[in-house]
């Protein structure tokens, strides 16, 4: 695939690599942060990386609109870019090597694109609508797990999930699967589902910049994704992503929210 054929894909890859180099030059321990109204944190690194990405994309696509976590959180018309400069800021700030740069493009008559750059491992996950999903040029495929009891799930704990009724859903998944992990970068973990490292990803309350690129990568790898938008007027949604074999069972499990009488893992 050449730049002339898929300019949005390669612009996103270039922007992510430049942003990754910018991020690597920042010392996490010295980085100052602020707590946002929803409890998330934002650092100078988030803002600097976002500026790097926007400069690269706006230079090539000046007429496109942007949805970005730090500077432009309101939805806009297509064609648009959806950006999370550092997905996993808390990990980055604490020197934990699991954080990602997420860039998605939603076209108006052009193919959608998703890229997730896992900076610590230098893994570039890419997907283009109808063109498959790749990690550093190698085609991705999801796990072949067919039983929930053998499925390894990755998740996140948002505010809603810690409420009593919603926590039952988490307990249900914990009790009937191989296990549940929480790593702290939704975009990176969706990409890991696409790569078959996890069998499924589930989180009840995520912002669109957390999910747009990762969901595209899962779908193009052959996975199935259920998304339910929140009714709060914000750009948030529930996301459940997995291989096709266990997806409907997971949907039923999450929808029921009942806790089977089995030992937890």
PDB file of C-alpha atoms in Angstrom:
ATOM      1  CA  UNK A   1       0.000   0.000   0.000  1.00  0.00           C
ATOM      2  CA  UNK A   2       1.348   3.418  -0.960  1.00  0.00           C
ATOM      3  CA  UNK A   3       0.847   6.859   0.545  1.00  0.00           C
ATOM      4  CA  UNK A   4      -0.937   8.033  -2.605  1.00  0.00           C
ATOM      5  CA  UNK A   5      -3.532   5.279  -2.202  1.00  0.00           C
ATOM      6  CA  UNK A   6      -4.136   5.587   1.538  1.00  0.00           C
ATOM      7  CA  UNK A   7      -2.948   9.078   2.533  1.00  0.00           C
ATOM      8  CA  UNK A   8      -4.934   9.162   5.801  1.00  0.00           C
ATOM      9  CA  UNK A   9      -3.428   5.886   7.003  1.00  0.00           C
ATOM     10  CA  UNK A  10       0.147   6.915   6.375  1.00  0.00           C
ATOM     11  CA  UNK A  11      -0.384  10.423   7.707  1.00  0.00           C
ATOM     12  CA  UNK A  12      -1.653   8.871  10.954  1.00  0.00           C
ATOM     13  CA  UNK A  13       1.345   6.511  11.104  1.00  0.00           C
ATOM     14  CA  UNK A  14       3.782   9.378  10.572  1.00  0.00           C
ATOM     15  CA  UNK A  15       2.006  11.512  13.173  1.00  0.00           C
ATOM     16  CA  UNK A  16       2.093   8.673  15.711  1.00  0.00           C
ATOM     17  CA  UNK A  17       5.789   7.987  15.166  1.00  0.00           C
ATOM     18  CA  UNK A  18       6.652  11.670  15.558  1.00  0.00           C
ATOM     19  CA  UNK A  19       4.498  11.843  18.667  1.00  0.00           C
ATOM     20  CA  UNK A  20       6.165   8.729  20.033  1.00  0.00           C
ATOM     21  CA  UNK A  21       9.591  10.295  19.651  1.00  0.00           C
ATOM     22  CA  UNK A  22       8.307  13.409  21.390  1.00  0.00           C
ATOM     23  CA  UNK A  23       6.940  11.311  24.223  1.00  0.00           C
ATOM     24  CA  UNK A  24      10.164   9.354  24.670  1.00  0.00           C
ATOM     25  CA  UNK A  25      12.023  12.610  25.245  1.00  0.00           C
ATOM     26  CA  UNK A  26       9.847  13.458  28.268  1.00  0.00           C
ATOM     27  CA  UNK A  27      10.834  12.174  31.691  1.00  0.00           C
ATOM     28  CA  UNK A  28       7.664  10.808  33.328  1.00  0.00           C
ATOM     29  CA  UNK A  29       8.870  11.296  36.907  1.00  0.00           C
ATOM     30  CA  UNK A  30       9.411  15.007  36.308  1.00  0.00           C
ATOM     31  CA  UNK A  31       6.126  15.551  34.506  1.00  0.00           C
ATOM     32  CA  UNK A  32       3.566  17.739  36.275  1.00  0.00           C
ATOM     33  CA  UNK A  33      -0.097  16.782  35.995  1.00  0.00           C
ATOM     34  CA  UNK A  34      -3.556  18.142  36.649  1.00  0.00           C
ATOM     35  CA  UNK A  35      -6.685  16.247  37.651  1.00  0.00           C
ATOM     36  CA  UNK A  36      -9.586  16.834  35.273  1.00  0.00           C
ATOM     37  CA  UNK A  37     -13.215  17.071  36.344  1.00  0.00           C
ATOM     38  CA  UNK A  38     -13.876  13.383  35.581  1.00  0.00           C
ATOM     39  CA  UNK A  39     -10.922  12.188  37.647  1.00  0.00           C
ATOM     40  CA  UNK A  40      -8.602  11.604  34.689  1.00  0.00           C
ATOM     41  CA  UNK A  41      -5.221  13.276  34.708  1.00  0.00           C
ATOM     42  CA  UNK A  42      -3.591  15.389  32.038  1.00  0.00           C
ATOM     43  CA  UNK A  43       0.105  16.187  31.748  1.00  0.00           C
ATOM     44  CA  UNK A  44       2.210  18.561  29.705  1.00  0.00           C
ATOM     45  CA  UNK A  45       3.220  15.472  27.752  1.00  0.00           C
ATOM     46  CA  UNK A  46      -0.430  14.914  26.728  1.00  0.00           C
ATOM     47  CA  UNK A  47      -0.612  18.458  25.392  1.00  0.00           C
ATOM     48  CA  UNK A  48       2.769  18.330  23.667  1.00  0.00           C
ATOM     49  CA  UNK A  49       2.029  15.007  21.982  1.00  0.00           C
ATOM     50  CA  UNK A  50      -1.368  16.261  20.869  1.00  0.00           C
ATOM     51  CA  UNK A  51       0.221  19.355  19.320  1.00  0.00           C
ATOM     52  CA  UNK A  52       2.689  17.148  17.430  1.00  0.00           C
ATOM     53  CA  UNK A  53      -0.118  15.002  16.024  1.00  0.00           C
ATOM     54  CA  UNK A  54      -2.316  17.935  15.068  1.00  0.00           C
ATOM     55  CA  UNK A  55       0.549  19.747  13.347  1.00  0.00           C
ATOM     56  CA  UNK A  56       1.251  16.694  11.175  1.00  0.00           C
ATOM     57  CA  UNK A  57      -2.382  16.040  10.271  1.00  0.00           C
ATOM     58  CA  UNK A  58      -3.466  19.632   9.722  1.00  0.00           C
ATOM     59  CA  UNK A  59      -0.505  20.198   7.439  1.00  0.00           C
ATOM     60  CA  UNK A  60      -1.801  17.538   5.054  1.00  0.00           C
ATOM     61  CA  UNK A  61      -5.556  17.803   5.702  1.00  0.00           C
ATOM     62  CA  UNK A  62      -6.298  21.405   6.696  1.00  0.00           C
ATOM     63  CA  UNK A  63     -10.036  21.089   5.999  1.00  0.00           C
ATOM     64  CA  UNK A  64     -10.613  18.065   8.241  1.00  0.00           C
ATOM     65  CA  UNK A  65     -12.161  18.503  11.678  1.00  0.00           C
ATOM     66  CA  UNK A  66     -10.770  17.027  14.897  1.00  0.00           C
ATOM     67  CA  UNK A  67     -12.118  15.352  18.029  1.00  0.00           C
ATOM     68  CA  UNK A  68      -9.308  15.219  20.591  1.00  0.00           C
ATOM     69  CA  UNK A  69      -9.270  14.498  24.299  1.00  0.00           C
ATOM     70  CA  UNK A  70      -7.320  17.547  25.428  1.00  0.00           C
ATOM     71  CA  UNK A  71      -8.263  20.374  23.082  1.00  0.00           C
ATOM     72  CA  UNK A  72     -11.368  19.470  21.046  1.00  0.00           C
ATOM     73  CA  UNK A  73     -13.650  17.046  22.948  1.00  0.00           C
ATOM     74  CA  UNK A  74     -16.863  17.914  21.066  1.00  0.00           C
ATOM     75  CA  UNK A  75     -17.995  15.813  18.110  1.00  0.00           C
ATOM     76  CA  UNK A  76     -17.724  17.312  14.630  1.00  0.00           C
ATOM     77  CA  UNK A  77     -18.797  16.430  11.104  1.00  0.00           C
ATOM     78  CA  UNK A  78     -16.927  14.013   8.849  1.00  0.00           C
ATOM     79  CA  UNK A  79     -14.271  13.814   7.572  1.00  0.00           C
ATOM     80  CA  UNK A  80     -12.760  13.949  11.066  1.00  0.00           C
ATOM     81  CA  UNK A  81      -9.836  12.746  13.120  1.00  0.00           C
ATOM     82  CA  UNK A  82     -10.351  11.280  16.599  1.00  0.00           C
ATOM     83  CA  UNK A  83      -7.230  11.477  18.744  1.00  0.00           C
ATOM     84  CA  UNK A  84      -6.056  10.371  22.161  1.00  0.00           C
ATOM     85  CA  UNK A  85      -2.483  11.653  22.520  1.00  0.00           C
ATOM     86  CA  UNK A  86      -1.636   9.356  25.450  1.00  0.00           C
ATOM     87  CA  UNK A  87      -4.057   6.588  26.313  1.00  0.00           C
ATOM     88  CA  UNK A  88      -2.688   5.390  29.635  1.00  0.00           C
ATOM     89  CA  UNK A  89      -1.372   8.640  31.073  1.00  0.00           C
ATOM     90  CA  UNK A  90      -1.299   7.261  34.622  1.00  0.00           C
ATOM     91  CA  UNK A  91       0.908   4.383  33.468  1.00  0.00           C
ATOM     92  CA  UNK A  92       3.185   6.805  31.633  1.00  0.00           C
ATOM     93  CA  UNK A  93       3.440   9.084  34.630  1.00  0.00           C
ATOM     94  CA  UNK A  94       4.440   6.186  36.885  1.00  0.00           C
ATOM     95  CA  UNK A  95       6.944   4.656  34.491  1.00  0.00           C
ATOM     96  CA  UNK A  96       4.742   1.639  33.686  1.00  0.00           C
ATOM     97  CA  UNK A  97       5.444   0.534  30.088  1.00  0.00           C
ATOM     98  CA  UNK A  98       1.859   0.304  28.852  1.00  0.00           C
ATOM     99  CA  UNK A  99       0.472   3.379  27.091  1.00  0.00           C
ATOM    100  CA  UNK A 100      -0.544   4.159  23.542  1.00  0.00           C
ATOM    101  CA  UNK A 101      -1.144   6.865  20.987  1.00  0.00           C
ATOM    102  CA  UNK A 102      -4.533   6.454  19.324  1.00  0.00           C
ATOM    103  CA  UNK A 103      -5.533   8.084  16.018  1.00  0.00           C
ATOM    104  CA  UNK A 104      -8.670   7.293  14.027  1.00  0.00           C
ATOM    105  CA  UNK A 105      -9.962   8.795  10.803  1.00  0.00           C
ATOM    106  CA  UNK A 106     -13.651   8.700   9.889  1.00  0.00           C
ATOM    107  CA  UNK A 107     -14.118   9.548   6.255  1.00  0.00           C
ATOM    108  CA  UNK A 108     -16.921  10.975   4.183  1.00  0.00           C
ATOM    109  CA  UNK A 109     -16.749   8.687   1.165  1.00  0.00           C
ATOM    110  CA  UNK A 110     -13.219   7.543   2.040  1.00  0.00           C
ATOM    111  CA  UNK A 111     -12.174   4.463   4.031  1.00  0.00           C
ATOM    112  CA  UNK A 112     -12.031   4.764   7.800  1.00  0.00           C
ATOM    113  CA  UNK A 113      -8.616   4.282   9.408  1.00  0.00           C
ATOM    114  CA  UNK A 114      -7.426   3.288  12.863  1.00  0.00           C
ATOM    115  CA  UNK A 115      -3.905   3.248  14.268  1.00  0.00           C
ATOM    116  CA  UNK A 116      -2.735   2.489  17.790  1.00  0.00           C
ATOM    117  CA  UNK A 117       0.954   2.982  18.520  1.00  0.00           C
ATOM    118  CA  UNK A 118       2.053   1.143  21.652  1.00  0.00           C
ATOM    119  CA  UNK A 119       5.045   3.326  22.392  1.00  0.00           C
ATOM    120  CA  UNK A 120       7.018   1.216  24.914  1.00  0.00           C
ATOM    121  CA  UNK A 121       7.097  -1.829  22.620  1.00  0.00           C
ATOM    122  CA  UNK A 122       7.270   0.237  19.410  1.00  0.00           C
ATOM    123  CA  UNK A 123       4.327  -1.740  18.029  1.00  0.00           C
ATOM    124  CA  UNK A 124       2.291   0.050  15.374  1.00  0.00           C
ATOM    125  CA  UNK A 125      -1.183  -1.441  14.988  1.00  0.00           C
ATOM    126  CA  UNK A 126      -2.925  -0.304  11.815  1.00  0.00           C
ATOM    127  CA  UNK A 127      -6.247  -0.924  10.110  1.00  0.00           C
ATOM    128  CA  UNK A 128      -8.027   0.465   7.109  1.00  0.00           C
ATOM    129  CA  UNK A 129     -11.661  -0.200   6.314  1.00  0.00           C
ATOM    130  CA  UNK A 130     -11.883  -3.319   4.150  1.00  0.00           C
ATOM    131  CA  UNK A 131      -8.113  -3.828   4.221  1.00  0.00           C
ATOM    132  CA  UNK A 132      -7.429  -5.916   7.319  1.00  0.00           C
ATOM    133  CA  UNK A 133      -5.434  -5.150  10.457  1.00  0.00           C
ATOM    134  CA  UNK A 134      -1.686  -5.349  11.040  1.00  0.00           C
ATOM    135  CA  UNK A 135       0.973  -4.972  13.711  1.00  0.00           C
ATOM    136  CA  UNK A 136       4.313  -3.747  12.331  1.00  0.00           C
ATOM    137  CA  UNK A 137       3.272  -5.096   8.948  1.00  0.00           C
ATOM    138  CA  UNK A 138       2.174  -8.548  10.152  1.00  0.00           C
ATOM    139  CA  UNK A 139      -1.494  -9.390   9.654  1.00  0.00           C
ATOM    140  CA  UNK A 140      -3.499  -9.787  12.852  1.00  0.00           C
ATOM    141  CA  UNK A 141      -5.968 -12.494  13.809  1.00  0.00           C
ATOM    142  CA  UNK A 142      -7.983 -12.923  16.967  1.00  0.00           C
ATOM    143  CA  UNK A 143      -7.787 -15.828  19.374  1.00  0.00           C
ATOM    144  CA  UNK A 144      -9.488 -19.128  18.559  1.00  0.00           C
ATOM    145  CA  UNK A 145     -11.028 -19.511  22.027  1.00  0.00           C
ATOM    146  CA  UNK A 146     -14.568 -20.911  21.882  1.00  0.00           C
ATOM    147  CA  UNK A 147     -15.474 -21.336  25.567  1.00  0.00           C
ATOM    148  CA  UNK A 148     -16.015 -18.561  28.105  1.00  0.00           C
ATOM    149  CA  UNK A 149     -14.331 -20.672  30.773  1.00  0.00           C
ATOM    150  CA  UNK A 150     -11.117 -20.483  28.729  1.00  0.00           C
ATOM    151  CA  UNK A 151     -11.373 -16.779  27.853  1.00  0.00           C
ATOM    152  CA  UNK A 152      -8.947 -14.196  29.245  1.00  0.00           C
ATOM    153  CA  UNK A 153     -10.633 -10.806  29.514  1.00  0.00           C
ATOM    154  CA  UNK A 154      -9.099  -7.342  29.776  1.00  0.00           C
ATOM    155  CA  UNK A 155     -11.136  -4.505  31.255  1.00  0.00           C
ATOM    156  CA  UNK A 156     -11.108  -1.157  32.999  1.00  0.00           C
ATOM    157  CA  UNK A 157     -12.720   0.191  36.158  1.00  0.00           C
ATOM    158  CA  UNK A 158     -14.591   3.375  35.396  1.00  0.00           C
ATOM    159  CA  UNK A 159     -16.823   5.214  37.864  1.00  0.00           C
ATOM    160  CA  UNK A 160     -19.970   3.462  36.659  1.00  0.00           C
ATOM    161  CA  UNK A 161     -18.425   0.007  37.020  1.00  0.00           C
ATOM    162  CA  UNK A 162     -17.682   0.627  40.695  1.00  0.00           C
ATOM    163  CA  UNK A 163     -21.351   1.224  41.479  1.00  0.00           C
ATOM    164  CA  UNK A 164     -23.012  -1.774  43.099  1.00  0.00           C
ATOM    165  CA  UNK A 165     -25.286  -2.793  40.217  1.00  0.00           C
ATOM    166  CA  UNK A 166     -22.615  -2.412  37.550  1.00  0.00           C
ATOM    167  CA  UNK A 167     -19.983  -4.151  39.665  1.00  0.00           C
ATOM    168  CA  UNK A 168     -22.142  -7.272  39.477  1.00  0.00           C
ATOM    169  CA  UNK A 169     -21.410  -7.377  35.760  1.00  0.00           C
ATOM    170  CA  UNK A 170     -17.696  -7.390  36.465  1.00  0.00           C
ATOM    171  CA  UNK A 171     -18.106 -10.099  39.093  1.00  0.00           C
ATOM    172  CA  UNK A 172     -20.071 -12.201  36.615  1.00  0.00           C
ATOM    173  CA  UNK A 173     -17.281 -12.027  34.047  1.00  0.00           C
ATOM    174  CA  UNK A 174     -14.669 -12.727  36.698  1.00  0.00           C
ATOM    175  CA  UNK A 175     -16.484 -15.817  37.918  1.00  0.00           C
ATOM    176  CA  UNK A 176     -17.066 -17.597  34.622  1.00  0.00           C
ATOM    177  CA  UNK A 177     -13.925 -16.850  32.611  1.00  0.00           C
ATOM    178  CA  UNK A 178     -10.273 -17.837  32.877  1.00  0.00           C
ATOM    179  CA  UNK A 179      -9.525 -14.461  34.432  1.00  0.00           C
ATOM    180  CA  UNK A 180      -9.691 -10.695  34.129  1.00  0.00           C
ATOM    181  CA  UNK A 181      -6.814  -8.234  33.760  1.00  0.00           C
ATOM    182  CA  UNK A 182      -6.747  -4.444  34.037  1.00  0.00           C
ATOM    183  CA  UNK A 183      -3.785  -2.736  32.355  1.00  0.00           C
ATOM    184  CA  UNK A 184      -4.908   0.870  31.873  1.00  0.00           C
ATOM    185  CA  UNK A 185      -4.870   1.649  28.138  1.00  0.00           C
ATOM    186  CA  UNK A 186      -8.139   0.799  26.389  1.00  0.00           C
ATOM    187  CA  UNK A 187      -6.772   1.535  22.909  1.00  0.00           C
ATOM    188  CA  UNK A 188      -3.739  -0.669  23.482  1.00  0.00           C
ATOM    189  CA  UNK A 189      -5.844  -3.475  24.931  1.00  0.00           C
ATOM    190  CA  UNK A 190      -8.316  -3.440  22.047  1.00  0.00           C
ATOM    191  CA  UNK A 191      -5.328  -3.829  19.735  1.00  0.00           C
ATOM    192  CA  UNK A 192      -4.111  -6.731  21.872  1.00  0.00           C
ATOM    193  CA  UNK A 193      -7.511  -8.415  21.446  1.00  0.00           C
ATOM    194  CA  UNK A 194      -7.086  -8.022  17.686  1.00  0.00           C
ATOM    195  CA  UNK A 195      -3.672  -9.680  18.023  1.00  0.00           C
ATOM    196  CA  UNK A 196      -5.094 -12.628  19.975  1.00  0.00           C
ATOM    197  CA  UNK A 197      -3.280 -11.802  23.226  1.00  0.00           C
ATOM    198  CA  UNK A 198      -6.599 -11.354  25.026  1.00  0.00           C
ATOM    199  CA  UNK A 199      -9.861 -13.038  24.090  1.00  0.00           C
ATOM    200  CA  UNK A 200     -12.071 -10.048  24.853  1.00  0.00           C
ATOM    201  CA  UNK A 201     -12.163  -6.448  26.043  1.00  0.00           C
ATOM    202  CA  UNK A 202     -14.998  -4.946  28.052  1.00  0.00           C
ATOM    203  CA  UNK A 203     -15.526  -1.560  29.636  1.00  0.00           C
ATOM    204  CA  UNK A 204     -18.789   0.168  30.406  1.00  0.00           C
ATOM    205  CA  UNK A 205     -17.875   3.859  30.163  1.00  0.00           C
ATOM    206  CA  UNK A 206     -15.259   5.003  27.667  1.00  0.00           C
ATOM    207  CA  UNK A 207     -14.764   8.153  25.634  1.00  0.00           C
ATOM    208  CA  UNK A 208     -14.804   7.947  21.860  1.00  0.00           C
ATOM    209  CA  UNK A 209     -11.088   8.834  21.621  1.00  0.00           C
ATOM    210  CA  UNK A 210     -10.325   5.761  23.746  1.00  0.00           C
ATOM    211  CA  UNK A 211     -12.149   3.409  21.395  1.00  0.00           C
ATOM    212  CA  UNK A 212     -12.354   4.712  17.819  1.00  0.00           C
ATOM    213  CA  UNK A 213      -9.024   3.381  16.538  1.00  0.00           C
ATOM    214  CA  UNK A 214      -8.937   0.193  18.613  1.00  0.00           C
ATOM    215  CA  UNK A 215     -12.446  -0.830  17.587  1.00  0.00           C
ATOM    216  CA  UNK A 216     -11.554  -0.420  13.916  1.00  0.00           C
ATOM    217  CA  UNK A 217      -8.485  -2.629  14.410  1.00  0.00           C
ATOM    218  CA  UNK A 218     -10.552  -5.363  16.094  1.00  0.00           C
ATOM    219  CA  UNK A 219     -13.194  -5.260  13.360  1.00  0.00           C
ATOM    220  CA  UNK A 220     -10.654  -5.409  10.555  1.00  0.00           C
ATOM    221  CA  UNK A 221      -8.899  -8.335  12.271  1.00  0.00           C
ATOM    222  CA  UNK A 222     -12.180 -10.249  12.030  1.00  0.00           C
ATOM    223  CA  UNK A 223     -13.544  -9.601  15.500  1.00  0.00           C
ATOM    224  CA  UNK A 224     -16.974  -8.553  16.653  1.00  0.00           C
ATOM    225  CA  UNK A 225     -17.720  -5.370  18.597  1.00  0.00           C
ATOM    226  CA  UNK A 226     -20.818  -4.289  20.488  1.00  0.00           C
ATOM    227  CA  UNK A 227     -20.993  -0.569  21.264  1.00  0.00           C
ATOM    228  CA  UNK A 228     -23.748   1.145  23.240  1.00  0.00           C
ATOM    229  CA  UNK A 229     -23.620   4.917  23.410  1.00  0.00           C
ATOM    230  CA  UNK A 230     -24.354   6.576  26.735  1.00  0.00           C
ATOM    231  CA  UNK A 231     -27.502   8.655  27.118  1.00  0.00           C
ATOM    232  CA  UNK A 232     -25.734  11.431  29.014  1.00  0.00           C
ATOM    233  CA  UNK A 233     -25.103  13.631  25.991  1.00  0.00           C
ATOM    234  CA  UNK A 234     -21.368  13.011  26.173  1.00  0.00           C
ATOM    235  CA  UNK A 235     -19.050  11.158  23.788  1.00  0.00           C
ATOM    236  CA  UNK A 236     -19.020   8.016  25.923  1.00  0.00           C
ATOM    237  CA  UNK A 237     -19.997   4.424  25.271  1.00  0.00           C
ATOM    238  CA  UNK A 238     -19.833   0.838  26.454  1.00  0.00           C
ATOM    239  CA  UNK A 239     -17.566  -1.389  24.374  1.00  0.00           C
ATOM    240  CA  UNK A 240     -17.407  -5.177  24.258  1.00  0.00           C
ATOM    241  CA  UNK A 241     -14.952  -6.617  21.711  1.00  0.00           C
ATOM    242  CA  UNK A 242     -13.978 -10.243  21.145  1.00  0.00           C
ATOM    243  CA  UNK A 243     -13.667 -13.001  18.604  1.00  0.00           C
ATOM    244  CA  UNK A 244     -16.931 -14.092  17.006  1.00  0.00           C
ATOM    245  CA  UNK A 245     -17.088 -17.467  18.778  1.00  0.00           C
ATOM    246  CA  UNK A 246     -17.622 -16.084  22.288  1.00  0.00           C
ATOM    247  CA  UNK A 247     -19.147 -12.707  21.526  1.00  0.00           C
ATOM    248  CA  UNK A 248     -22.843 -13.455  21.906  1.00  0.00           C
ATOM    249  CA  UNK A 249     -22.213 -15.393  25.117  1.00  0.00           C
ATOM    250  CA  UNK A 250     -20.348 -12.376  26.499  1.00  0.00           C
ATOM    251  CA  UNK A 251     -23.140 -10.018  25.447  1.00  0.00           C
ATOM    252  CA  UNK A 252     -25.666 -12.228  27.242  1.00  0.00           C
ATOM    253  CA  UNK A 253     -23.428 -12.414  30.298  1.00  0.00           C
ATOM    254  CA  UNK A 254     -22.997  -8.650  30.543  1.00  0.00           C
ATOM    255  CA  UNK A 255     -26.665  -7.997  29.834  1.00  0.00           C
ATOM    256  CA  UNK A 256     -27.852 -10.423  32.523  1.00  0.00           C
ATOM    257  CA  UNK A 257     -25.514  -9.118  35.215  1.00  0.00           C
ATOM    258  CA  UNK A 258     -26.180 -12.137  37.428  1.00  0.00           C
ATOM    259  CA  UNK A 259     -23.473 -13.835  39.453  1.00  0.00           C
ATOM    260  CA  UNK A 260     -23.179 -17.619  39.023  1.00  0.00           C
ATOM    261  CA  UNK A 261     -22.230 -19.567  42.136  1.00  0.00           C
ATOM    262  CA  UNK A 262     -18.717 -20.524  41.084  1.00  0.00           C
ATOM    263  CA  UNK A 263     -15.267 -19.766  42.406  1.00  0.00           C
ATOM    264  CA  UNK A 264     -13.720 -16.471  41.228  1.00  0.00           C
ATOM    265  CA  UNK A 265     -10.394 -16.275  39.458  1.00  0.00           C
TER     266      UNK A 265
END
